[in-house]
Amino acid sequence: MFLWGASTSAYQVEGAALEDGKGLSQQDVVNKGKTGFADASVASDHYHRYKEDVQLMKKLGLKSYRFSIAWSRIFPEGVGEPNPKGVEFYHNLIDELVVNGIEPIPTLYHYDMPEALVEKYDGWIGRQSVDDYVHYADFVIREYGSKIKYWLTINEQSIIVQYWKQKNHIPDRYVNDEQIKYQINHHMNLAQAYSVILVHKYFPDAMAGAALGYSPIYALTSEPKDALAAQNANNLRNLFYTDVYFKGFYNESALKYLQDNNLAPRMELGDEAIMKAGISDFLAINYYNSDAAKWPETGAKRRWSGVNLSGKKGDISGYETQPGYYEICRNPNLDTTDWDWAIDPSGLEYALEDLYSRYNKPLMITENGIGAHDELVDGKVHDQYRIDYMSDHIAAIGRAIGRGVPVISYNPWSYIDLLSTSNGYQKRYGFVYVDRTDDDLKNLARIKKDSFYWYQEVINSNGENLK
């Protein structure tokens, strides 16, 4: 059965950041410092309202729910003895989902390293993070595994690399050392492999895989140099991650480029053996946009991915450039969201077919959606732009399935409005509106948007009725 679902993550939706024994996560700290945006202390208050939320999921018709488990709710200090209240919360949530016919798809890690481990050894920068993650994952997989068929391991390593200072609490002494982002990623690769090994060890019939932020990359023009730039960009921004998941070693072109530029991760003897032992069962992709690439100008300086914080088209702060390798640029053939993300349903079709032809592994869609300035008017939210965006993307998935690509689920972002990592509550994704702003909690009421009723009909028709 195809799993029609939706997604959230713990720190973006739960709130209760220090309640019932939970410790701070690095995202609690990072989001506290963002002027003008809400923090994670209350978020959408899912921790207290999960039963209400699951009933709304049932009304929506969801067959699956992709969520994340907060490491610091289970282990407030990152290690040690588990927090009983935290353990109980996820049992209650999972049981509530199951009894209402909704497949739980938990993510072990979604940006929220316990802050205690950042203070102890700089979080993922320290090699000890791998062992402490294994301690956490081992407990969680054993504790909940009898109820879980699909495990997501680590969320969006590629995005963590691109936006390493937003997705991690980076101590000041590292902020100018760009090699650190690839060291963090290497430690996560080991943690991801161990996750898969543990799932296979305890529950051989279950499946495990990472959720990767994925954007296909096109050549800006038909110039051969631009085609080579697109290939290089795909190697470093995409295959650098997926080759580890499914081959157990780094993409050689990307790794050589990093080595030549003193950016490569430091590896220890035996690391590759660990990665090869933890080959993933499937790949989950978080798809929002495609990218274009061109050959960089001679003498170009390195720069990393920019960001749009205003929600006004054209305000993006720049595009990544890797000298002598590629330069990311705007695709003039595509419209964008207000946050300058290219809108490209065909890119999802392209990605699914390309990934399946490379690795012959099933796929999930664990995020897909459009962030927008939704407005509540007379108790309603008319979000036709979301309906248009998602219907076109679902049609693209259908075409890929029609050509033989096995897709397990569609879990768009997001079930409910939640805290955007970079943009607070001004940027909304949900089928359900949460009545709050960045600076006013109001009553946190749940209000069904027009897209809620549309997606309800999509699920009822098994994707036949998209318009």
Short mmCIF file of C-alpha atoms in Angstrom, two decimals, residues 192-198 200 244-245 247-249 270-280:
data_model
loop_
_atom_site.label_atom_id
_atom_site.label_comp_id
_atom_site.label_asym_id
_atom_site.label_seq_id
_atom_site.Cartn_x
_atom_site.Cartn_y
_atom_site.Cartn_z
CA GLN A 192 24.04 6.71 10.03
CA ALA A 193 25.75 3.41 9.19
CA TYR A 194 25.58 2.25 12.80
CA SER A 195 21.84 3.10 12.84
CA VAL A 196 21.24 0.77 9.90
CA ILE A 197 23.36 -1.96 11.49
CA LEU A 198 21.36 -1.69 14.74
CA HIS A 200 19.10 -4.96 11.07
CA VAL A 244 28.23 6.45 1.11
CA TYR A 245 24.70 5.23 1.85
CA LYS A 247 28.30 1.90 -1.80
CA GLY A 248 29.99 2.50 1.53
CA PHE A 249 32.59 4.99 0.27
CA GLY A 270 38.18 1.08 9.77
CA ASP A 271 35.77 3.94 9.03
CA GLU A 272 35.08 2.76 5.50
CA ALA A 273 34.40 -0.76 6.76
CA ILE A 274 31.74 0.67 9.09
CA MET A 275 30.11 2.57 6.23
CA LYS A 276 30.14 -0.54 4.03
CA ALA A 277 28.55 -2.61 6.81
CA GLY A 278 25.66 -0.14 7.13
CA ILE A 279 24.29 0.01 3.60
CA SER A 280 20.83 1.58 3.57
#
